[in-house]
Tab-separated table of C-alpha atoms and ligand atoms in Angstrom:
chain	number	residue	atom	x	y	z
A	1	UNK	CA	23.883	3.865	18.440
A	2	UNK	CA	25.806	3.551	14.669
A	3	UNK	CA	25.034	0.494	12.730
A	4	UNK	CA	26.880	-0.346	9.957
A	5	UNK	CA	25.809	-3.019	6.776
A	6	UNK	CA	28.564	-4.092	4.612
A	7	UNK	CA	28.908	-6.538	2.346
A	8	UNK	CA	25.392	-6.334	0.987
A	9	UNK	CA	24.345	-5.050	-2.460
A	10	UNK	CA	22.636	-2.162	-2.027
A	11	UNK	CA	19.680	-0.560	-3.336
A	12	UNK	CA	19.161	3.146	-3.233
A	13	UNK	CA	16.248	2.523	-5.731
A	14	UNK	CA	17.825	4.228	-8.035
A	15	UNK	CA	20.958	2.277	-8.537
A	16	UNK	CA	22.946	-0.501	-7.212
A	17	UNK	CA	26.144	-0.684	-4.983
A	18	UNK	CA	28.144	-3.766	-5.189
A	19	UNK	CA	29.953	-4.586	-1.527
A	20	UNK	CA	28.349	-1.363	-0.469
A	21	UNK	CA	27.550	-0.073	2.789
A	22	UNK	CA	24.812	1.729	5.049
A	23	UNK	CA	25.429	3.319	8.156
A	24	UNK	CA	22.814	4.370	10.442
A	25	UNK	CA	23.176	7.256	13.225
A	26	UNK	CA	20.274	7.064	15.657
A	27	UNK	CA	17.030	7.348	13.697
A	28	UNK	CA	18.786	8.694	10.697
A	29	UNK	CA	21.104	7.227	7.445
A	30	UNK	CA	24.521	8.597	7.889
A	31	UNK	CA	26.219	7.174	4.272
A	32	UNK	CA	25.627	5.179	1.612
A	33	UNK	CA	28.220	3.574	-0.645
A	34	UNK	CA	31.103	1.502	-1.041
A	35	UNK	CA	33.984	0.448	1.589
A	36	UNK	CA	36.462	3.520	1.713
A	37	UNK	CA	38.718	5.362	4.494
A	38	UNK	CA	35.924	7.885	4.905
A	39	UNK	CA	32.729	5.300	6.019
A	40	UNK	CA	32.414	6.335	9.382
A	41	UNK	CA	32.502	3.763	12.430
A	42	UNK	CA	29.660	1.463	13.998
A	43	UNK	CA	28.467	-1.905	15.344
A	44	UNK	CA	28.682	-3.960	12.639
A	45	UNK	CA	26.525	-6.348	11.001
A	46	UNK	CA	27.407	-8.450	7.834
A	47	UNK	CA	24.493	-8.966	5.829
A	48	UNK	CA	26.936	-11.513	3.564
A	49	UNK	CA	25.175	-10.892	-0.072
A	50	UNK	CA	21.818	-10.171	1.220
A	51	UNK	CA	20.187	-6.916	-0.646
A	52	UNK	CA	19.655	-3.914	1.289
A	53	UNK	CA	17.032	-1.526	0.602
A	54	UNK	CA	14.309	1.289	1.728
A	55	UNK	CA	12.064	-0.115	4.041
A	56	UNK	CA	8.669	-1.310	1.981
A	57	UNK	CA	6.040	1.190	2.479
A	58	UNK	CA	2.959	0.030	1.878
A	59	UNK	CA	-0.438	2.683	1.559
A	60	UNK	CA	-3.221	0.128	2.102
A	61	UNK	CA	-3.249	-2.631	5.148
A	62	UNK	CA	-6.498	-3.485	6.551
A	63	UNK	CA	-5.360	-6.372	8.837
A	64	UNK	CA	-2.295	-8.858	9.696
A	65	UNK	CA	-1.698	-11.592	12.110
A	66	UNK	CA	-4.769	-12.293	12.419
A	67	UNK	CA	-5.883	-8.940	13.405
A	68	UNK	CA	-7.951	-6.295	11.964
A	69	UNK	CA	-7.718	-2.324	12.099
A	70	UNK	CA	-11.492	-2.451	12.381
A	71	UNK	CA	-11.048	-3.716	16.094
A	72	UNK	CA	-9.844	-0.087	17.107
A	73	UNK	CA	-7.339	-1.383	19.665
A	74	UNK	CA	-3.358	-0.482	19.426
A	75	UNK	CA	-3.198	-4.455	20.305
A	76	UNK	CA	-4.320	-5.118	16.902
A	77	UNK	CA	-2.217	-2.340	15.409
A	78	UNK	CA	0.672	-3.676	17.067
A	79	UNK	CA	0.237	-7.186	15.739
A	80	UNK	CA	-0.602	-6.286	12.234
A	81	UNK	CA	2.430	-4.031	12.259
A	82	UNK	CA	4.658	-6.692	13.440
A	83	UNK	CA	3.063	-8.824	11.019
A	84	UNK	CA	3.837	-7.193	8.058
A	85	UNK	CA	7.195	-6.158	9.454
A	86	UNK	CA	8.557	-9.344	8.991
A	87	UNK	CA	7.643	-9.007	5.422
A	88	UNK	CA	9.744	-5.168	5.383
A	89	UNK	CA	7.617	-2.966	5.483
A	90	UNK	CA	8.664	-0.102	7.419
A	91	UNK	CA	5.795	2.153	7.122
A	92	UNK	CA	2.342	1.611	6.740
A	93	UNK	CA	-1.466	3.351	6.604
A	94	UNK	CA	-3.625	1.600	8.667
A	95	UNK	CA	-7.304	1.027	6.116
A	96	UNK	CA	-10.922	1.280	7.483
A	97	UNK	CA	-13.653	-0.152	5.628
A	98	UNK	CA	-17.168	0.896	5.137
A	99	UNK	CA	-18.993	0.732	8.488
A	100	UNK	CA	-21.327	3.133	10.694
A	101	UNK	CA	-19.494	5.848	11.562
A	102	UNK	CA	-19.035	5.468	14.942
A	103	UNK	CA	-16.992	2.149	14.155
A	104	UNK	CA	-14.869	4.436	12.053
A	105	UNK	CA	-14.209	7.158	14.316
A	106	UNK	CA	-13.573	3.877	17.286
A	107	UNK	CA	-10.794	2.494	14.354
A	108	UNK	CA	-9.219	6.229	13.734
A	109	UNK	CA	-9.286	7.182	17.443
A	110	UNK	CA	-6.814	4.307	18.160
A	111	UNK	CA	-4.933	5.115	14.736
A	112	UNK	CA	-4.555	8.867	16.889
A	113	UNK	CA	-3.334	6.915	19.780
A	114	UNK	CA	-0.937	4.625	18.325
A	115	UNK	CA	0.638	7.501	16.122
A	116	UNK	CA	1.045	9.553	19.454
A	117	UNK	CA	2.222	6.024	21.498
A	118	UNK	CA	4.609	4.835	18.450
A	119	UNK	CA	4.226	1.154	17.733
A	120	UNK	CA	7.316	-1.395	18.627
A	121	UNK	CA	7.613	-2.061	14.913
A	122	UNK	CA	6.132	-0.641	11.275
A	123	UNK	CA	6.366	2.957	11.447
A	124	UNK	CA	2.086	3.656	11.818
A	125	UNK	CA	2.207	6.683	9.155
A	126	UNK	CA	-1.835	7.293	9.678
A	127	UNK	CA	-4.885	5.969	8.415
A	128	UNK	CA	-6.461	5.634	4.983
A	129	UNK	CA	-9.986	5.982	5.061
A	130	UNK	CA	-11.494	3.601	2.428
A	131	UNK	CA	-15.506	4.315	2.593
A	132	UNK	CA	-18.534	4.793	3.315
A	133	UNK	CA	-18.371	7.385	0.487
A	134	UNK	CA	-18.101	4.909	-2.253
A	135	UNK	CA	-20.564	3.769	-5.200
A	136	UNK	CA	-22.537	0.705	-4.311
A	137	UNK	CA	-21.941	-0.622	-7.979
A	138	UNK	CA	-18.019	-0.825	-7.220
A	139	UNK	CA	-18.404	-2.087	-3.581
A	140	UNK	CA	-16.549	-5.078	-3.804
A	141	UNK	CA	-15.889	-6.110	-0.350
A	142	UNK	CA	-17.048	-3.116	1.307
A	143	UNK	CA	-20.635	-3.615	3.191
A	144	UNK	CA	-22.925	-2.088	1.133
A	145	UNK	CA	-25.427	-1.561	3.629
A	146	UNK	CA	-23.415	1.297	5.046
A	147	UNK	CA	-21.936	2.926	2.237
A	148	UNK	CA	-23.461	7.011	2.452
A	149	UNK	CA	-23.213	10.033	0.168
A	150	UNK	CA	-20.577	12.193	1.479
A	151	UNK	CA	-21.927	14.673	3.819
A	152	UNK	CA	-19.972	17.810	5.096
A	153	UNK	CA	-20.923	17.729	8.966
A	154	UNK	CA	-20.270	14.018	9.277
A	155	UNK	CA	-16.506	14.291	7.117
A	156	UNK	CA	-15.629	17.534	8.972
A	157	UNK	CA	-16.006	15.963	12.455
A	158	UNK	CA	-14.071	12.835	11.363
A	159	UNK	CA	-11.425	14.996	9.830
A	160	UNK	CA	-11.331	17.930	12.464
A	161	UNK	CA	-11.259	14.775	15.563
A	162	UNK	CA	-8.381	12.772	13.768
A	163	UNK	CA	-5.316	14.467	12.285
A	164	UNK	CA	-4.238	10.949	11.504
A	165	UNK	CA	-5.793	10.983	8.376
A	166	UNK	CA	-3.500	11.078	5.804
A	167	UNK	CA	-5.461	9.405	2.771
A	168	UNK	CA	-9.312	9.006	2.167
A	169	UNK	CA	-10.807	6.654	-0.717
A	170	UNK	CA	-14.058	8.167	-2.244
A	171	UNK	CA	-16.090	7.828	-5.320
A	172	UNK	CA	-15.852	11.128	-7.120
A	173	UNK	CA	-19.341	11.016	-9.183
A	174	UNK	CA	-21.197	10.702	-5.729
A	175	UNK	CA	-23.239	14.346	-5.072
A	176	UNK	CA	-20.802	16.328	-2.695
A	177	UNK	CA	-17.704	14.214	-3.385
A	178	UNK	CA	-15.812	16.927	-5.028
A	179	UNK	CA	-16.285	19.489	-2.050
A	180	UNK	CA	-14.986	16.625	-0.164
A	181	UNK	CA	-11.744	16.157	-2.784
A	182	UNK	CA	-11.712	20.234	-1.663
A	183	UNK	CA	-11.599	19.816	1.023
A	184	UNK	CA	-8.937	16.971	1.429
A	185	UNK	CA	-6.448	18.551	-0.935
A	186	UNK	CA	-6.953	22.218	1.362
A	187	UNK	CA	-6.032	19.657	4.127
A	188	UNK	CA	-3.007	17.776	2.702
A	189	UNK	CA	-5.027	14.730	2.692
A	190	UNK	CA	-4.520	12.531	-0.589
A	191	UNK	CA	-7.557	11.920	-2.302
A	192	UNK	CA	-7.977	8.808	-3.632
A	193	UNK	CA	-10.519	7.711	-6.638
A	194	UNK	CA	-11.953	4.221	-5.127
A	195	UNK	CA	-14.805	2.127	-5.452
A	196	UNK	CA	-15.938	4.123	-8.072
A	197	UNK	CA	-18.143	4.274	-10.968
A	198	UNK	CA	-17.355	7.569	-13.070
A	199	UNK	CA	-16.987	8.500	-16.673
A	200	UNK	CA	-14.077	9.487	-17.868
A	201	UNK	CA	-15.532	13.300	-17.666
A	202	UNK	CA	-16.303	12.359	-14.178
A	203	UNK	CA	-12.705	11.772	-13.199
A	204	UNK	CA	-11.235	14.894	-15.437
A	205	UNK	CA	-13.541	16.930	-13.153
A	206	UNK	CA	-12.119	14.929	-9.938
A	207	UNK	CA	-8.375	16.148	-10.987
A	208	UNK	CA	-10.294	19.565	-10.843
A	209	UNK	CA	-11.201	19.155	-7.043
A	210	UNK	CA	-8.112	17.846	-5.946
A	211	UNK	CA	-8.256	13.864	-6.800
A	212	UNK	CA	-4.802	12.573	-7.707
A	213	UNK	CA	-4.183	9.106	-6.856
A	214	UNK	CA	-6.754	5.913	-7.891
A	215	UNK	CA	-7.328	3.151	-5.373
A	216	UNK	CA	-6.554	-0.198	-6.792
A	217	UNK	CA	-6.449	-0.246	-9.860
A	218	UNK	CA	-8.907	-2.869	-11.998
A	219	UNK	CA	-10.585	-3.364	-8.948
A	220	UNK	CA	-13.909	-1.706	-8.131
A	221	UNK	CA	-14.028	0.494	-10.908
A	222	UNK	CA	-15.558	1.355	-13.828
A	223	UNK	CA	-14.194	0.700	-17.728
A	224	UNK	CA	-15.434	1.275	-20.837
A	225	UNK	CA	-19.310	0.628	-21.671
A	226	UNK	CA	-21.423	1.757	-24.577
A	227	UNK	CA	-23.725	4.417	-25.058
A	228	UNK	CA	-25.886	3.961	-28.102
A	229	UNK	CA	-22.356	3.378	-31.133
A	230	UNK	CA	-20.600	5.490	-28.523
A	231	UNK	CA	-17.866	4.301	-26.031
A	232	UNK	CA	-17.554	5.783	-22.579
A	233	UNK	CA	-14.380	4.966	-20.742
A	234	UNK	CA	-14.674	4.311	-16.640
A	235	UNK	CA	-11.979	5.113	-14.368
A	236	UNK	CA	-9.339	2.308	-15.807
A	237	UNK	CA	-8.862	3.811	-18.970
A	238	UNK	CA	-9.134	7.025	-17.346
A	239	UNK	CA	-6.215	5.935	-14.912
A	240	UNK	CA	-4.152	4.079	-17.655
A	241	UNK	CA	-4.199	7.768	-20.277
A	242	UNK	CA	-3.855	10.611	-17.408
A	243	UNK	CA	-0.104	11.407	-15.991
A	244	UNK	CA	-1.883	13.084	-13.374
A	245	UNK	CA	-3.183	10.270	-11.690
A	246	UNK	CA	-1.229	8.127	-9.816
A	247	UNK	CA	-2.402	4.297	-9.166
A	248	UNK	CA	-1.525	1.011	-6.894
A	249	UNK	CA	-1.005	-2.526	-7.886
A	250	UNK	CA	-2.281	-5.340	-5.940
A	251	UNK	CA	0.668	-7.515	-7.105
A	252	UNK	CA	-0.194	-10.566	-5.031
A	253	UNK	CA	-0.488	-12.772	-8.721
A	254	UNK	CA	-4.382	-13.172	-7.857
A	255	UNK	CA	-5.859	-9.739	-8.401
A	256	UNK	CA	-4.023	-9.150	-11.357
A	257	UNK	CA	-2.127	-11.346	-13.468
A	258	UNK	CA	1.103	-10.564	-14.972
A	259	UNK	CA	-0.652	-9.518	-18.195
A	260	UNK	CA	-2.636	-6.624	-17.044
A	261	UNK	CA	0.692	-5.787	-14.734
A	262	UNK	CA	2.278	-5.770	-17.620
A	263	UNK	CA	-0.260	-3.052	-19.335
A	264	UNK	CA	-0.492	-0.582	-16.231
A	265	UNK	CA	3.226	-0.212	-16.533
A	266	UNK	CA	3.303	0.068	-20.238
A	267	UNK	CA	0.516	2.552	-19.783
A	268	UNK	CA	1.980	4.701	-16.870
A	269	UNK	CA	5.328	3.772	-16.235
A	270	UNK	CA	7.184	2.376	-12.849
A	271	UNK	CA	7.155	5.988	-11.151
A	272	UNK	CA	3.239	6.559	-11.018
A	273	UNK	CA	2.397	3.216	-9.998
A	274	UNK	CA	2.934	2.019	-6.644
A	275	UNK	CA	2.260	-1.691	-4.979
A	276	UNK	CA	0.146	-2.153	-2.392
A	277	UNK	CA	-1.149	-5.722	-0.419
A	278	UNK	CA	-4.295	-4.329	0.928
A	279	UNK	CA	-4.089	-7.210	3.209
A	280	UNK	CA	-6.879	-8.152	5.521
A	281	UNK	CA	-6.456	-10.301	8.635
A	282	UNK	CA	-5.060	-13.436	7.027
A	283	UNK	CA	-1.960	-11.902	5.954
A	284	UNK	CA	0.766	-13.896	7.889
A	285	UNK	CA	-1.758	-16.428	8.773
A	286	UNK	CA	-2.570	-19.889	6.160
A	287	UNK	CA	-6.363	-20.700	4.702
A	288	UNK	CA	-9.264	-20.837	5.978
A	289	UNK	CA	-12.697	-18.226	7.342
A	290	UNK	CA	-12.144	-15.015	8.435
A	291	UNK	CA	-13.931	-11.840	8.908
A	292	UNK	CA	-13.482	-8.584	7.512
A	293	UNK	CA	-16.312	-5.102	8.130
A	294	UNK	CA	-18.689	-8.249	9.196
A	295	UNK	CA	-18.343	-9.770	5.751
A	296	UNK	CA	-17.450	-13.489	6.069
A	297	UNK	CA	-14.471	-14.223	3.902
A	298	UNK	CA	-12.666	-17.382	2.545
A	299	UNK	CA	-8.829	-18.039	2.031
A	300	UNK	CA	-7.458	-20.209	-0.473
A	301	UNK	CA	-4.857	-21.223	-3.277
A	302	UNK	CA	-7.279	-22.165	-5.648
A	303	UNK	CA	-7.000	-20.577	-9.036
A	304	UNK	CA	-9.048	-21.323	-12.295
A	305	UNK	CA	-7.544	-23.086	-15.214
A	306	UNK	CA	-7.974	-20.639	-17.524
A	307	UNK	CA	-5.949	-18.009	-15.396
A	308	UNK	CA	-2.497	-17.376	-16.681
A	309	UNK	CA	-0.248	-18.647	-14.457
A	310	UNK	CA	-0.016	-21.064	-11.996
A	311	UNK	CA	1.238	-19.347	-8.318
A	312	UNK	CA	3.289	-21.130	-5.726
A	313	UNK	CA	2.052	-23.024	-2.868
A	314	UNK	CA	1.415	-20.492	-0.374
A	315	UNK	CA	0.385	-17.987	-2.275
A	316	UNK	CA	-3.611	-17.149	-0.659
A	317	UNK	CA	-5.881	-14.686	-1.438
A	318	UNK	CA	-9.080	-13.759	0.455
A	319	UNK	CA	-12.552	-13.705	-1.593
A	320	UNK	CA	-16.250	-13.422	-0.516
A	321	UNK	CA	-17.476	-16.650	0.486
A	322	UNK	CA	-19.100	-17.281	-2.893
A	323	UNK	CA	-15.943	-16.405	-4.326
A	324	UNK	CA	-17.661	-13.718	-6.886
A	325	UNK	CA	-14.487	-11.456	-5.572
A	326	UNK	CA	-11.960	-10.716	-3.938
A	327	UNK	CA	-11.879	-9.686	-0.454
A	328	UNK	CA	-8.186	-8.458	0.110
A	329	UNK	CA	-4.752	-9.824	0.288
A	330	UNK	CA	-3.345	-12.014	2.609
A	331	UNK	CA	0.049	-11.270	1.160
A	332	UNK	CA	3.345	-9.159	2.244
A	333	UNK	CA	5.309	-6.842	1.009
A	334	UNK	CA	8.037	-8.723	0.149
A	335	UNK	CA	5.948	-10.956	-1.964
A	336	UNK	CA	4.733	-8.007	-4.116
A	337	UNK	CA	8.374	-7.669	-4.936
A	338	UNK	CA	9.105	-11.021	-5.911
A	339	UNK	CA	6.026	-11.006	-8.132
A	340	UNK	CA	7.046	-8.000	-10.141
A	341	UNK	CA	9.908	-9.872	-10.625
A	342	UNK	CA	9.683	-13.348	-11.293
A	343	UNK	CA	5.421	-12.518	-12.206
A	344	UNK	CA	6.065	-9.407	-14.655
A	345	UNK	CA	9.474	-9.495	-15.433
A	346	UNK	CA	10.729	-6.257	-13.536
A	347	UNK	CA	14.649	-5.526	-12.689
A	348	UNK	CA	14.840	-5.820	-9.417
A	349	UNK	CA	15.511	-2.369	-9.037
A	350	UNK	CA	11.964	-0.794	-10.831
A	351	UNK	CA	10.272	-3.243	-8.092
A	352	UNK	CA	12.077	-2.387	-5.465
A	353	UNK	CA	11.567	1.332	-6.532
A	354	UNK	CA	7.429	0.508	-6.647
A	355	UNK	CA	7.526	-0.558	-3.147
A	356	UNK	CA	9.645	2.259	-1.035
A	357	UNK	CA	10.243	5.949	-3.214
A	358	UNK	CA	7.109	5.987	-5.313
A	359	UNK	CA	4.596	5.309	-2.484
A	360	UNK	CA	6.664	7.831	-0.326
A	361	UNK	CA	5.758	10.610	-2.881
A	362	UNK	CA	2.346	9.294	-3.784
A	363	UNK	CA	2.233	10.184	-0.269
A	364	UNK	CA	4.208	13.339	0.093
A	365	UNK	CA	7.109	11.411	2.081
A	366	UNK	CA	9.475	11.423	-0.549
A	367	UNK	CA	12.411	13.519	1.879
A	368	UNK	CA	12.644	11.349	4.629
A	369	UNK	CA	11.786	7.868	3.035
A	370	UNK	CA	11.344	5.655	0.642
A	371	UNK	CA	15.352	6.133	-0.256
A	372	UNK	CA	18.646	5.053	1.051
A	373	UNK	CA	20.321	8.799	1.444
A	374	UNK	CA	22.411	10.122	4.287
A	375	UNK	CA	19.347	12.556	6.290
A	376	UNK	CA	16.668	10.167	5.149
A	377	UNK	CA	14.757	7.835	8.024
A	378	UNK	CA	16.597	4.495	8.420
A	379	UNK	CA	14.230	2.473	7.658
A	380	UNK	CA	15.465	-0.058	5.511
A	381	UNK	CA	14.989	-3.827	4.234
A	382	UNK	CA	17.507	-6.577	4.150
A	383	UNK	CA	16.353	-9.497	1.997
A	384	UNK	CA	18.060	-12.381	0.029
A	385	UNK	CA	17.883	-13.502	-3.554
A	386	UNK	CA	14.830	-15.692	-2.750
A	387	UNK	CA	13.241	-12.900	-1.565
A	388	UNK	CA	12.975	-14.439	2.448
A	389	UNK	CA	13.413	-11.091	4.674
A	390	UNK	CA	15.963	-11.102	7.064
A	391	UNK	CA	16.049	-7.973	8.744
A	392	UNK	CA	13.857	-4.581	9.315
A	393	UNK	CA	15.037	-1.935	10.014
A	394	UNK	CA	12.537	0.984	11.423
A	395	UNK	CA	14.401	4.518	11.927
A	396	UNK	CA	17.559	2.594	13.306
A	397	UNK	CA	15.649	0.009	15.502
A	398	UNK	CA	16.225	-3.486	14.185
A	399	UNK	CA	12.443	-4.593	14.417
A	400	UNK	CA	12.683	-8.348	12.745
A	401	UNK	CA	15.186	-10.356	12.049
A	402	UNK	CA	15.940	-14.160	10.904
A	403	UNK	CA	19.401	-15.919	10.544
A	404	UNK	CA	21.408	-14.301	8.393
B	501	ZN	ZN1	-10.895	-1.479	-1.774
C-alpha cells in the first residue's frame, strides 16, 4: 500500500521542508520533499501542520504500560512496545537488569522470540544487556546482590544462545571486562561503559578493547576524586573530553537538569549524544509503587526546591523507595524531545536529530533509519507543536494514532 503525508513540515533531521511530503511504498520511504508533478501517488493522509519525522528510537527501555522486560513474556514486550509507541518511538532495545542469570537468559529468550514473531507495534531491534557485570559502587538501581565479575563461560553461553543481543552495559575496570569488550566488538555487539567506577586510564584502556558508547551519562559513574594534591577524573570527565565515546541523555528534566544538558552538549556536541528514557514499568502509567529486578520503587512529581526548574504536572520519575536515587524513567520519547527544547533550549531540529539518526548510528542503523530518505525504513513520527503524538508510523504500518 502507498501512503502519502502532505501538508506537514517535515523533518529529515537534517533540515526542514515547509508543505512537504512523505510517501511510503510498503515497508520502505519512496520520496521526500515538497508538492511537485513528480511525487508519486497514494492514500492520502493530511497531517494539517503537524511535524513529521524519523520514528524515535530509543536504546534503553526496561518497562512500559505497566509491564516489565524482566517478565520474559512477548505479552509484556508487546505492551511496553505499544506503550511507548504512542509516544513515537519506532524502534526500541528491550533492557535487562542485574539478576541471576537464568532470569536473564528467561528475559533474552523471549527478546529471541519476539524478534523472530515481530511485535504489532515498536520495531523490537534486540536487547541491551545492562548487568550483572557492573561495579557495586555505581549500582544505582541495579540489585547488588547479583551483580558478578564477568566470566567467559557464563557471557559466551548468553551470547552464543541469543543473537538478539545487540548492546551489553559493563563496567570496564572489573577483572575480565576487557576480554568481554573483545569479545563484543569481534561480535558487532556495542559495548557500553555503565555502572562503572574507572579512572580515566581505565576507560582509555576500554576504547582499547572495543568500548565506545557510555551508558547514561552522570548516572552511575565515577568523576573526579583526589589522590593525595592529585585529581583523578572518573568516567564523566572521561566521557565529556573523548570524541570517541559516544553517550545518552536521560532528558526526562529529573535526572539531569537543563544545566548539566546544557554542558554534555557543549562538551560533545548534538551528534555523539543520543536521548534515551530508560523507562521502567511506570512509563505510560501515573504515581505510585512499582517493582523493578525485585527492587521496590516509588513514582512521583516531587522535586526539591533547590533544583533548577520547576517541571510540569505530569512529569514522574521513579526513585528507590528512600528516594537516595533514581530508579528509571517513567517518561516517553516524545517528552525527551520537548525537554531539549523548551528544558535546554535546542532547535527543534538538533532534538529531533538526538532522538532518531544519532541513536541509529550509535547503533550501527544509520542506512535504514533514523532518517527520512527514499530506501530508508518508514518508520516515522507525526507530532504537533505541543509535542502530543499523533501518529506512528512502523515500516509503513500506522501503529498509533490520535485525532488529527
Ligand atoms: Zn542503568
Amino acid at each position: 500500500m502507498t501512503l502519502k503525508l502532505t501538508d506537514g513540515t517535515v523533518i529529515t533531521p537534517f533540515r526542514t521542508i515547509e508543505q512537504g511530503v512523505v510517501v511510503i511504498e510498503g515497508h520502505q520511504i519512496a520520496y521526500v520533499g515538497t508538492k511537485n508533478s513528480n511525487v508519486p501517488k497514494g492514500q492520502k493522509i493530511e497531517i494539517n501542520g503537524c511535524y513529521v519525522s524519523p520514528g524515535f528510537i530509543d536504546i534503553h527501555v526496561h518497562g512500559g504500560g505497566g509491564h516489565d522486560v524482566m517478565e520474559g513474556t512477548l505479552d509484556a514486550l508487546d505492551t511496553i512496545a505499544q506503550t511507548h509507541a504512542k509516544g513515537g518511538t519506532t524502534a526500541w532495545l528491550a533492557t535487562t537488569v542485574t539478576a541471576p542469570i537464568d532470569e536473564i537468559a528467561h528475559a533474552l529468550h523471549a527478546i529471541n522470540q519476539g524478534m523472530i514473531a515481530g511485535l504489532e507495534s515498536a520495531k523490537l531491534l534486540g536487547a541491551h544487556v545492562e548487568g550483572p557485570y557492573l561495579h557495586p559502587d555505581q549500582a544505582g538501581a541495579q540489585n547488588p546482590v547479583h551483580l558478578r565479575l564477568p566470566d567467559p563461560r557464563e557471557y559466551f553461553l548468553l551470547l552464543d544462545r541469543f543473537p538478539c543481543t545487540r548492546r551489553v552495559s559493563v563496567a570496564p575496570e572489573l577483572p575480565g571486562a576487557l576480554e568481554l569488550g573483545n569479545e563484543l566488538r569481534k561480535r558487532g555487539i556495542l559495548a557500553s561503559i555503565g555502572h562503572s567506577n574507572a579512572s580515566y586510564a581505565e576507560v582509555l584502556k576500554a576504547i582499547e578493547a572495543g568500548f565506545s558508547h557510555v551508558t547514561h551519562i552522570y548516572s552511575g559513574m565515577s568523576s573526579v576524586h583526589r589522590v593525595s594534591a592529585y585529581r583523578i577524573p572518573g568516567v564523566l570527565e572521561a566521557t565529556l573530553v573523548l570524541d570517541e565515546l559516544t553517550t545518552e541523555m536521560i532528558a526526562d528534566g529529573h535526572h539531569l537538569p537543563p544545566s548539566l544538558m546544557r554542558l554534555v552538549l557543549k562538551a560533545k556536541g548534538t551528534n555523539q549524544v543520543c536521548v534515551v528514557t530508560d523507562a521502567i514499568a511506570a512509563a505510560g502509567l501515573g504515581p505510585g509503587q512499582y517493582q523493578i529486578g525485585g527492587l521496590d520503587v516509588i513514582v512521583e512529581d516531587v522535586v526539591p526546591d533547590e533544583y533548577e526548574v520547576k517541571l510540569g504536572p505530569g512529569s514522574y520519575v521513579a526513585k528507590l523507595v528512600d528516594r537516595s536515587a533514581f530508579a528509571g524513567s517513567a517518561a516517553t520519547m516524545i517528552m525527551l524531545v520537548r525537554n531539549l527544547v523548551n528544558l535546554v533550549g535546542l532547535p527543534l531540529l538538533e532534538a529531533v536529530k538526538m532522538a532518531t539518526w544519532v541513536p541509529a548510528r550509535i547503533l550501527g542503523l544509520s542506512t535504514e533509519r533514523g532518517l527520512l530518505a527514499p530506501g530508508f525504513k518508514a518508520d516515522l513520527t507525526v507530532f504537533d507543536e505541543n509535542f502530543n503524538v499523533k501518529m506512528t508510523i512502523v515500516e509503513g504500518k500506522i501503529v498509533y494514532r490520535s485525532e488529527l
